Coordinates of C-alpha atoms and ligand atoms in Angstrom, one line a residue:
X263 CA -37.8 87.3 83.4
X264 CA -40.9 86.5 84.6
X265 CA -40.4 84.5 88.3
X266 CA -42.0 80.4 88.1
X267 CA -41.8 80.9 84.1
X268 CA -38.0 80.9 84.2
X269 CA -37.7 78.2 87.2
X270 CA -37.0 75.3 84.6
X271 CA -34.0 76.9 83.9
X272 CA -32.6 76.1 87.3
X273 CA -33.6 72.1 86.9
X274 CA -31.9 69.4 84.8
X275 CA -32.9 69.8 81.1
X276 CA -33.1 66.8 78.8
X277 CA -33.1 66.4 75.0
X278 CA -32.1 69.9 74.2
X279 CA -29.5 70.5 71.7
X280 CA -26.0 72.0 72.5
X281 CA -25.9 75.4 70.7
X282 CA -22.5 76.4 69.7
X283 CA -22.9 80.0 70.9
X284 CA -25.3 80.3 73.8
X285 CA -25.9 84.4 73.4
X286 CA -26.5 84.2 69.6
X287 CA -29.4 81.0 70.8
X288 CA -30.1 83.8 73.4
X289 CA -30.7 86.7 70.8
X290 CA -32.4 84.4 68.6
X291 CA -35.1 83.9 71.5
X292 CA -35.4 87.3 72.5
X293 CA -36.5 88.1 68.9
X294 CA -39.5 85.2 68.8
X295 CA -40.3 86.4 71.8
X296 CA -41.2 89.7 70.3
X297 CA -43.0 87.6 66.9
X298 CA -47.1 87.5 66.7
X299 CA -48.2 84.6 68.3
X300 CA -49.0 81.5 65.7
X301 CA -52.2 81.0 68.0
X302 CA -54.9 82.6 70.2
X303 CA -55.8 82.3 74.4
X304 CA -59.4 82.3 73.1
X305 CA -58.9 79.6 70.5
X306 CA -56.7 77.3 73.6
X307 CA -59.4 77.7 75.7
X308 CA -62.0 76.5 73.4
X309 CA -60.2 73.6 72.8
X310 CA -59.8 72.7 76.9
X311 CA -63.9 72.7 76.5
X312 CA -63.4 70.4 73.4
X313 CA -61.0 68.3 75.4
X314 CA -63.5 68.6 78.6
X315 CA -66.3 67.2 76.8
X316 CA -64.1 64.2 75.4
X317 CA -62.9 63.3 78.6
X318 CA -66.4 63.3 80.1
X319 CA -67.0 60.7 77.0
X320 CA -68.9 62.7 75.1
X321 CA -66.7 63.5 72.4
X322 CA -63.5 61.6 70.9
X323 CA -60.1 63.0 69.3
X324 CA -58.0 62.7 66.4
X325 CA -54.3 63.8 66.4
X326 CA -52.7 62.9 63.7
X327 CA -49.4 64.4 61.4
X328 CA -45.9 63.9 60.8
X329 CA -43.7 62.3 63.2
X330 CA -41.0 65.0 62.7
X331 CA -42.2 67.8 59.9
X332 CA -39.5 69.2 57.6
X333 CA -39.0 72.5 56.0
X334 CA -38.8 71.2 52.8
X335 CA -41.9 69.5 53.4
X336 CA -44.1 72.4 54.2
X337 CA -45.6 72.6 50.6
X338 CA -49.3 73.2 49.9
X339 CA -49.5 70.2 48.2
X340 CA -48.4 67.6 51.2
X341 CA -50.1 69.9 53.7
X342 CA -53.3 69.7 51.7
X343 CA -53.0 65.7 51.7
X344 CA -52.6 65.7 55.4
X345 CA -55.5 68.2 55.9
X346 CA -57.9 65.8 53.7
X347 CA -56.8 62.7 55.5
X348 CA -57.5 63.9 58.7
X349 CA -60.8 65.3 57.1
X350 CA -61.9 62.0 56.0
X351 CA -60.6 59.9 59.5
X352 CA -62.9 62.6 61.3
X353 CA -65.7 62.0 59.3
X354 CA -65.3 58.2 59.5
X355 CA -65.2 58.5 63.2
X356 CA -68.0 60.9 63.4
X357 CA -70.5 59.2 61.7
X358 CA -69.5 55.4 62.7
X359 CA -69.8 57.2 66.3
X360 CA -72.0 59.5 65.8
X361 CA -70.2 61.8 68.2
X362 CA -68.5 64.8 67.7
X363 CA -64.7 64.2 66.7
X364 CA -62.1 67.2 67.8
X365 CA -59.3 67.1 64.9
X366 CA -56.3 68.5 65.9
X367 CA -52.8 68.0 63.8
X368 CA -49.3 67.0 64.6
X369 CA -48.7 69.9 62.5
X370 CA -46.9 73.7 62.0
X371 CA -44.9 72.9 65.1
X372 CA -43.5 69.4 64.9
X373 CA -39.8 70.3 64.1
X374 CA -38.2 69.2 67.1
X375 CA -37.4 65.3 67.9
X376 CA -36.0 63.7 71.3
X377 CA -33.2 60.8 70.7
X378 CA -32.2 57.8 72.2
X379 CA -28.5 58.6 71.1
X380 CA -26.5 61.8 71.1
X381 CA -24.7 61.0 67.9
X382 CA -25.4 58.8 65.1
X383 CA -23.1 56.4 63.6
X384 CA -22.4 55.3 60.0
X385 CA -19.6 52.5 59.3
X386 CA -16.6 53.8 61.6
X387 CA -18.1 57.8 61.8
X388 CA -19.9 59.1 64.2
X389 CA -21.6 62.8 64.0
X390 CA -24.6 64.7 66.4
X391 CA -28.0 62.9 66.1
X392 CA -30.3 64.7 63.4
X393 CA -32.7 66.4 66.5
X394 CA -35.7 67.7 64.2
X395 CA -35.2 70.6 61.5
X396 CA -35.4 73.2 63.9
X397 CA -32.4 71.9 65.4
X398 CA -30.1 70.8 62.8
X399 CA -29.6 69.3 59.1
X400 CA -30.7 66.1 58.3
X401 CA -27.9 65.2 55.7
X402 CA -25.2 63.5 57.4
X403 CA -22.5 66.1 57.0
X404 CA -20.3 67.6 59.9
X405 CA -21.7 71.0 59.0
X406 CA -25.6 70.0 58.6
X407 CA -25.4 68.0 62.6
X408 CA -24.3 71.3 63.9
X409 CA -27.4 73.2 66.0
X410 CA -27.8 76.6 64.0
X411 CA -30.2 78.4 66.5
X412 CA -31.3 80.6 63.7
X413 CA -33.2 77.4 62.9
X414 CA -35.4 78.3 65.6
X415 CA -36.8 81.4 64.0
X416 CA -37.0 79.2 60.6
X417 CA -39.4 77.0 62.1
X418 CA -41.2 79.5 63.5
X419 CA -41.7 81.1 59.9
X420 CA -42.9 77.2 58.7
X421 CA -44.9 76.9 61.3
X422 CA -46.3 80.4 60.8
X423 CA -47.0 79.6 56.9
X424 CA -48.3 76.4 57.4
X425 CA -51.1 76.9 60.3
X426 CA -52.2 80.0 57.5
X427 CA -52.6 77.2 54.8
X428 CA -54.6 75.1 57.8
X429 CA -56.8 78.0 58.3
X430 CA -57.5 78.7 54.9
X431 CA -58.4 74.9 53.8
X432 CA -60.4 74.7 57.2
X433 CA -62.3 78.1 57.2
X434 CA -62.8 78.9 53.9
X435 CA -64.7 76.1 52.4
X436 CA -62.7 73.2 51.6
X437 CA -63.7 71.4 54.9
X438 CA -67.5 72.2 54.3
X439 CA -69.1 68.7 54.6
X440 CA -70.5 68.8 51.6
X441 CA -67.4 68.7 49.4
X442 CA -67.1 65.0 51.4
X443 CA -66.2 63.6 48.3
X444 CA -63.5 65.8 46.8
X445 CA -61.5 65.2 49.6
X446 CA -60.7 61.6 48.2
X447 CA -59.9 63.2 45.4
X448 CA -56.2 62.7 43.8
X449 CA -55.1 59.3 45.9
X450 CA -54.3 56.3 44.5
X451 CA -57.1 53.7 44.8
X452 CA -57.4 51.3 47.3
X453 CA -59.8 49.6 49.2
X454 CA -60.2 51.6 52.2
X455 CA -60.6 55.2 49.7
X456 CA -63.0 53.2 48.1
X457 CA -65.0 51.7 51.5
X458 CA -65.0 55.9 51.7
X459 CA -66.3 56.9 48.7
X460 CA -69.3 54.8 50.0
X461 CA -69.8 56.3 53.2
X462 CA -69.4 59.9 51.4
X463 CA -72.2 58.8 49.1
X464 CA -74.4 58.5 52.2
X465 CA -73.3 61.7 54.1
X466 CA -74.3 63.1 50.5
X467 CA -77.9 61.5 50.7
X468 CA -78.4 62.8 54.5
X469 CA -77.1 66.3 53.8
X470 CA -79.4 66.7 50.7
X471 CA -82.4 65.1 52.5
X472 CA -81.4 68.0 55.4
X473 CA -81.4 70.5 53.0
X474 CA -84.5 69.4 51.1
X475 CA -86.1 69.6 54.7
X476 CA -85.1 72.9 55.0
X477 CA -81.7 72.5 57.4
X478 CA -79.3 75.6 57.6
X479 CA -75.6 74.1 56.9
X480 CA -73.8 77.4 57.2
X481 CA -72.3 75.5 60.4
X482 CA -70.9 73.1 58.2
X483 CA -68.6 75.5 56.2
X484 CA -66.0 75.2 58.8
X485 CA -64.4 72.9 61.0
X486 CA -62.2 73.8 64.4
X487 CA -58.9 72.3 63.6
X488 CA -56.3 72.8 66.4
X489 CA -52.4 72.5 66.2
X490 CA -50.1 69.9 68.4
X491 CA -46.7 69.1 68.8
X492 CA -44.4 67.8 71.5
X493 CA -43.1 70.7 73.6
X494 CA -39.2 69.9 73.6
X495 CA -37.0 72.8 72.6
X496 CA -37.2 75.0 75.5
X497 CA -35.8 77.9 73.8
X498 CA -38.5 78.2 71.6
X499 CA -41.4 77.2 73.9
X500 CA -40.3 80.0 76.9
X501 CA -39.8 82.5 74.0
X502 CA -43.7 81.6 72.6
X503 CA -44.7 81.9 75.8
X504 CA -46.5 85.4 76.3
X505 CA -48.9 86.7 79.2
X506 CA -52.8 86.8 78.7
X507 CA -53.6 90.8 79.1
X508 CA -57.0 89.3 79.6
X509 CA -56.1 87.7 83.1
X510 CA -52.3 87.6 83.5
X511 CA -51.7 83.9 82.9
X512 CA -49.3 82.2 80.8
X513 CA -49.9 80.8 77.6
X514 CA -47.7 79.1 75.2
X515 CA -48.8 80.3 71.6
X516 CA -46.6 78.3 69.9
X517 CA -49.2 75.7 69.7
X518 CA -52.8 75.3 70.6
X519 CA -51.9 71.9 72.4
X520 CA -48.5 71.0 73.5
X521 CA -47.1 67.0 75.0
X522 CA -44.2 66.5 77.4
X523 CA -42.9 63.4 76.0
X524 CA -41.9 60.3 77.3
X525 CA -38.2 60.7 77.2
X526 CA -38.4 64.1 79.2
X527 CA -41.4 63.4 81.7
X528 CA -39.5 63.5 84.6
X529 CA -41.3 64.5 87.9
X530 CA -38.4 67.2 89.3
X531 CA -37.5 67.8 85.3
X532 CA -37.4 71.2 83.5
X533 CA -39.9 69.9 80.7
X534 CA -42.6 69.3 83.6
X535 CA -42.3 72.3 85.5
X536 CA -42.3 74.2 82.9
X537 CA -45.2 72.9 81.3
X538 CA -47.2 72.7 84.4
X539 CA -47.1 76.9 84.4
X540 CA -48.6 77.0 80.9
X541 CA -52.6 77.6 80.3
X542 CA -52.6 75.6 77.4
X543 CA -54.6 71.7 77.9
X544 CA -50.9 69.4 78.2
X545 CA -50.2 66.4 76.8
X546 CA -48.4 63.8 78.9
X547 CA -47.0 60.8 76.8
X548 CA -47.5 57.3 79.3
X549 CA -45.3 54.3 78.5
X550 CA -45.1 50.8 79.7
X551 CA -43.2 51.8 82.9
X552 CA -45.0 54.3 84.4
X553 CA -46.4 53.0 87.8
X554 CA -49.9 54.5 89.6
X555 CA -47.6 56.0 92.1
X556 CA -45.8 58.1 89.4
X557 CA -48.4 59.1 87.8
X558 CA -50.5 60.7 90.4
X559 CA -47.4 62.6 91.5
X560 CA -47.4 63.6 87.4
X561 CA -51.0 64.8 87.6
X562 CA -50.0 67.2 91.3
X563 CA -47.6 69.0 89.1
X564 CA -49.8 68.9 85.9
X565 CA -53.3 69.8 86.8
X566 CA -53.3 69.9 90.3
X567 CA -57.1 71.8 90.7
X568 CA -58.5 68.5 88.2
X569 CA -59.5 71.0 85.6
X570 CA -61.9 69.2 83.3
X571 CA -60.0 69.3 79.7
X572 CA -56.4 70.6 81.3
X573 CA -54.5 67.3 81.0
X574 CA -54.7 64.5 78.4
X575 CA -52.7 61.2 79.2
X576 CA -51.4 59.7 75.7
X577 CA -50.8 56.2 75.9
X578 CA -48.2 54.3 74.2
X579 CA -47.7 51.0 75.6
X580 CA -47.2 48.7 72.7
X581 CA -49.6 46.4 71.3
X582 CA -47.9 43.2 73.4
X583 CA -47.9 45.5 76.4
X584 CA -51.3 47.5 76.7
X585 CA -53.3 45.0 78.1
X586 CA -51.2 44.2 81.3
X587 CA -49.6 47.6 81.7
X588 CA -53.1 50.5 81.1
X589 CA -55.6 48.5 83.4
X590 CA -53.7 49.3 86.8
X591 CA -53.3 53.2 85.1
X592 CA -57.1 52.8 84.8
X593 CA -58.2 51.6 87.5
X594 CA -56.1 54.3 90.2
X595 CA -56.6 57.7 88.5
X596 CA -60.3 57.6 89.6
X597 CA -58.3 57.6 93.4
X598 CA -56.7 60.6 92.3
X599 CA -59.8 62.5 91.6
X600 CA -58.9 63.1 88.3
X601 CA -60.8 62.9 85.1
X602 CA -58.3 63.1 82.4
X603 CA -58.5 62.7 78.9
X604 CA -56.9 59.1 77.7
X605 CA -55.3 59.2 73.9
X606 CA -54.2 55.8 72.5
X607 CA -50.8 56.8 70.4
X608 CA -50.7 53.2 68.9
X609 CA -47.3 54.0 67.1
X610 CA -44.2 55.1 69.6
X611 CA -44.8 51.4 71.3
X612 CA -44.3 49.2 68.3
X613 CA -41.8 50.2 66.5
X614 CA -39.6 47.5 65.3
X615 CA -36.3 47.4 62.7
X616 CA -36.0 45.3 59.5
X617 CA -32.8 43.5 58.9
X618 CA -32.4 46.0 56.1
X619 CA -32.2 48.5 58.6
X620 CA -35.8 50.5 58.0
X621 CA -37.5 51.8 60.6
X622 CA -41.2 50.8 60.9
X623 CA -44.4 49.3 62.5
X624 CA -46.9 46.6 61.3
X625 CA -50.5 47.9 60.7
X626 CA -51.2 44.7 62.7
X627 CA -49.5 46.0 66.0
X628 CA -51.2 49.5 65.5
X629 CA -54.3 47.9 65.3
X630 CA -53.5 45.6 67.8
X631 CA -53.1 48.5 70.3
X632 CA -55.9 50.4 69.4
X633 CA -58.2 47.2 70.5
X634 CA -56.3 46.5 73.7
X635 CA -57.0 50.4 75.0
X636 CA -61.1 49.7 73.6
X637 CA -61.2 46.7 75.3
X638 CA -58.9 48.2 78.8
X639 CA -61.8 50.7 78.9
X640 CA -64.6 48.9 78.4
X641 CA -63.2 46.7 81.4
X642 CA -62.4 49.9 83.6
X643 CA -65.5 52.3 82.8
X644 CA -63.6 55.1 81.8
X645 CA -63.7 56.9 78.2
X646 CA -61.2 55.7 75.1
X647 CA -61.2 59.1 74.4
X648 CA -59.0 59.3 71.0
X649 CA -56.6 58.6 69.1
X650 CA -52.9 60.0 68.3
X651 CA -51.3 58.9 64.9
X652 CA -48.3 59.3 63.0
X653 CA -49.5 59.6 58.9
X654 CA -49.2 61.1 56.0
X655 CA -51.4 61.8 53.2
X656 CA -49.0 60.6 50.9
X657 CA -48.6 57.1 49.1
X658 CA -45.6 56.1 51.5
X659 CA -44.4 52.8 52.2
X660 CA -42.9 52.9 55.9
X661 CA -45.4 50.4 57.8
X662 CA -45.7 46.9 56.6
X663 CA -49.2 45.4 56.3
X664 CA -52.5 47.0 55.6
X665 CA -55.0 46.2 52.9
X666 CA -52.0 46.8 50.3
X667 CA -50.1 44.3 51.9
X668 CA -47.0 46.1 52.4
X669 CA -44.3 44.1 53.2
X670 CA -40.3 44.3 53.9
X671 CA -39.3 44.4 50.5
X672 CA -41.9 47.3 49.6
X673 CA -40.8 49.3 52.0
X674 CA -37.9 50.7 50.0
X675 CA -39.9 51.6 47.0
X676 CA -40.8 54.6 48.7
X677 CA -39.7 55.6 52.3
X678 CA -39.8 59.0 52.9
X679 CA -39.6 60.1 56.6
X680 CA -36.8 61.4 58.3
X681 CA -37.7 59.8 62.0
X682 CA -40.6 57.1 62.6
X683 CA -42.8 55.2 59.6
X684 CA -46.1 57.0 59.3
X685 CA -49.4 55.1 57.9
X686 CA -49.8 56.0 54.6
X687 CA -53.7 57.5 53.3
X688 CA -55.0 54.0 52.6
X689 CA -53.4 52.7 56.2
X690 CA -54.9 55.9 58.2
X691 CA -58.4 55.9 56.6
X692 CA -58.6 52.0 57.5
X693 CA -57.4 52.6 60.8
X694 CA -60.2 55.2 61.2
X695 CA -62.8 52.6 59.9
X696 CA -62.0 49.9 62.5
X697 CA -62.0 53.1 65.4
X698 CA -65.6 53.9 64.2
X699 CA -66.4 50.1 64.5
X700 CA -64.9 50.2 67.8
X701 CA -66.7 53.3 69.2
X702 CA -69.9 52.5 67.1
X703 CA -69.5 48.6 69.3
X704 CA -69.8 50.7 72.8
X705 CA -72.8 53.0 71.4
Ligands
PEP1040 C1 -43.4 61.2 69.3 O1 -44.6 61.4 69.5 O2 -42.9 61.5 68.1 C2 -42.5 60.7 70.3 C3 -41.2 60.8 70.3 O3 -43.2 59.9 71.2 P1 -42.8 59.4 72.6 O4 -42.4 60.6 73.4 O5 -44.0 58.8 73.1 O6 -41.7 58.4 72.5
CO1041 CO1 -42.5 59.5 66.2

């Protein structure tokens, strides 16, 4: 036990599932902890520079992946689809804002989810809350609700299979710019994969003009693409976590970047002191509620020497809510001597619930966020330094609107996730349009 690394365990502790057999969770932990790490002190601390220079406005971010990733889900297939769409958002981005985009995924981590409810009820039954595939079973069986901590190690395996796949599409050649095109390759068409194809067409004409000129593009081969997902299960993050031999800090390897969330953000909480010991930048999900006062005491514990790239605030206000509650955020952090980064997670506010009981968002709302955190930083000065998205390269239906006009009845044809609606590859590429003509409006 390492002393200030093991303190959490003394606090309150919320979200976490209740294993059936504590010393078989316990064994299951003391074997991850003795597992490679999935990722690299060099590779975290390159991305606190990436994270540095966004925050100083200089660079902007795109997180985007599943809302909860699934076992069964971890094929090449989907996890090439998700690759490419983030591959095309980022280029979107980078050349509408002609400004270096740092593309990290929801992705080989994302198993866990925090609930609003303990249990989950079905006519007159009632059984534990599905808490993420590393937790428990998603059917809705008394067996598949029950914790298995050996799920633990199974998600570290997933995780540990699917960041190799994101290494190989991202390092070996697949994400060179020039194969711009290919990566619209095998979607459905739609307007926004064809608004694309056209912007691909000029990346083409630039890089051949470079090349013609006599430009090197081995640079362009590969692309830095970092993992993310909300630090929940404590088991699993304590038992990633491993000591830098380089200079004896803490680093959680399960993850390059890891968020507390906003259901266990709790100044005096286990999720925040523990987190706060970690190297790794932090993510710190902002609602509605939080206050100025709350949130400076949040960035004392967090990043209390103001390290440029350490902490990233991702807001999630809703699009009815942003403009009234982010200014007053805005406007006192510069008080606090603090130059975080600010995310706009445009989803986790505007979720709504059809009366056909789905789950979902309107495009309209996500867009409608996305403006009100442009237009609360143009008014405030400070940086609208990325964006955080729940997508999917698939052809889902599980948020109404977009240029396909999805709408309530749609939306069964083919819902797929097992926790929030995600925007399907025609939703996230227009998204990343309208961001481009937002950042390209403050150039
Ligand atoms: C999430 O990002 O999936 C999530 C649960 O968000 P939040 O903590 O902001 O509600
Ligand atoms: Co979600």
């Amino acid at each position: 036990m390492i002393a200030g690394l093991d303190h959490w365990r003394t606090m309150s502790v919320l979200q976490q599932p209740v294993w059936p057999d504590p010393a078989v969770t316990d064994q299951v932990a003391a074997e991850i902890a003795t597992l490679p790490p999935l990722v690299f002190a060099g590779e975290i601390d390159q991305l606190r520079t990436r994270l540095a220079t966004a925050a100083a406005g200089r660079a902007f971010v795109l997180q985007g992946g599943d809302c909860a990733e699934t076992f069964a889900g971890a094929t090449a297939d989907a996890i090439r689809a998700r690759i490419k769409t983030v591959l095309q958002m980022a280029v979107v981005l980078t050349y509408g804002a002609s400004m270096p985009v740092v593309k990290m995924g929801r992705m080989a981590g994302q198993f866990a989810k925090p609930r609003s409810s303990e249990t989950e009820s079905r006519g007159t039954t009632s059984l534990p809350a599905y808490r993420g595939d590393m937790v428990n079973g998603y059917d809705y069986t008394p067996a598949s609700r029950v914790p298995d901590p050996r799920r633990l190690l199974q998600g570290y395996h997933t995780s540990a299979s699917t960041l190799n796949l994101v290494r190989a599409f991202t390092q070996g050649g697949f994400a060179d710019l020039r194969q711009v095109h290919s990566w619209n390759r095998g979607f459905a068409a739609n307007p926004a994969n064809q608004r694309y194809e056209g912007l691909a067409g000029e990346i083409d004409r630039a890089i051949r003009f470079m090349e013609a000129a006599g430009a090197d593009f081995d640079e362009l081969t590969r692309v830095e693409f970092y993992t993310a997902h909300e630090g929940l299960l404590m088991d699993y993050e304590r038992a990633m976590t491993r000591i830098d031999s380089r200079n004896g800090t803490p680093v959680d390897t399960s993850a390059h970047f890891v968020w507390i969330g906003e259901r266990t953000r709790q100044l005096g909480g286990a999720h925040v002191d523990f987190f706060s010991r970690i190297r790794n930048p932090i993510g710190l999900k902002v609602g509605p509620g939080m206050t100025p006062d709350e949130l400076e005491r949040l960035i004392d514990v967090l990043d209390p020497q103001r390290e440029p790239g350490r902490l990233t605030l991702i807001t999630r206000m809703g699009a009815g809510r942003i403009a009234d509650a982010l200014p007053p955020l805005l406007a006192s952090v510069g008080s606090f001597g603090s130059t975080p980064l600010w995310i706009c997670d445009p989803m986790h506010g505007n979720g709504l619930t059809t009366p056909t009981g789905y789950k979902t968002r309107r495009f309209d709302d996500v867009v409608g966020e996305v403006r009100g955190f442009f237009t609360a930083h143009r008014d405030a000065g400070t940086h609208p330094g990325g964006i955080h998205i729940e997508l999917t390269g698939d052809d889902v239906t599980e948020c109404l609107g977009g240029s396909e006009h999805i709408d309530e009845a749609t939306l069964a044809t083919r819902y797929e996730s097992l926790c929030d609606p995600r925007l399907n590859h025609s939703q996230s590429l227009e998204l990343a349009f309208l961001v481009a003509e937002e950042l390209s409006a403050r150039a």
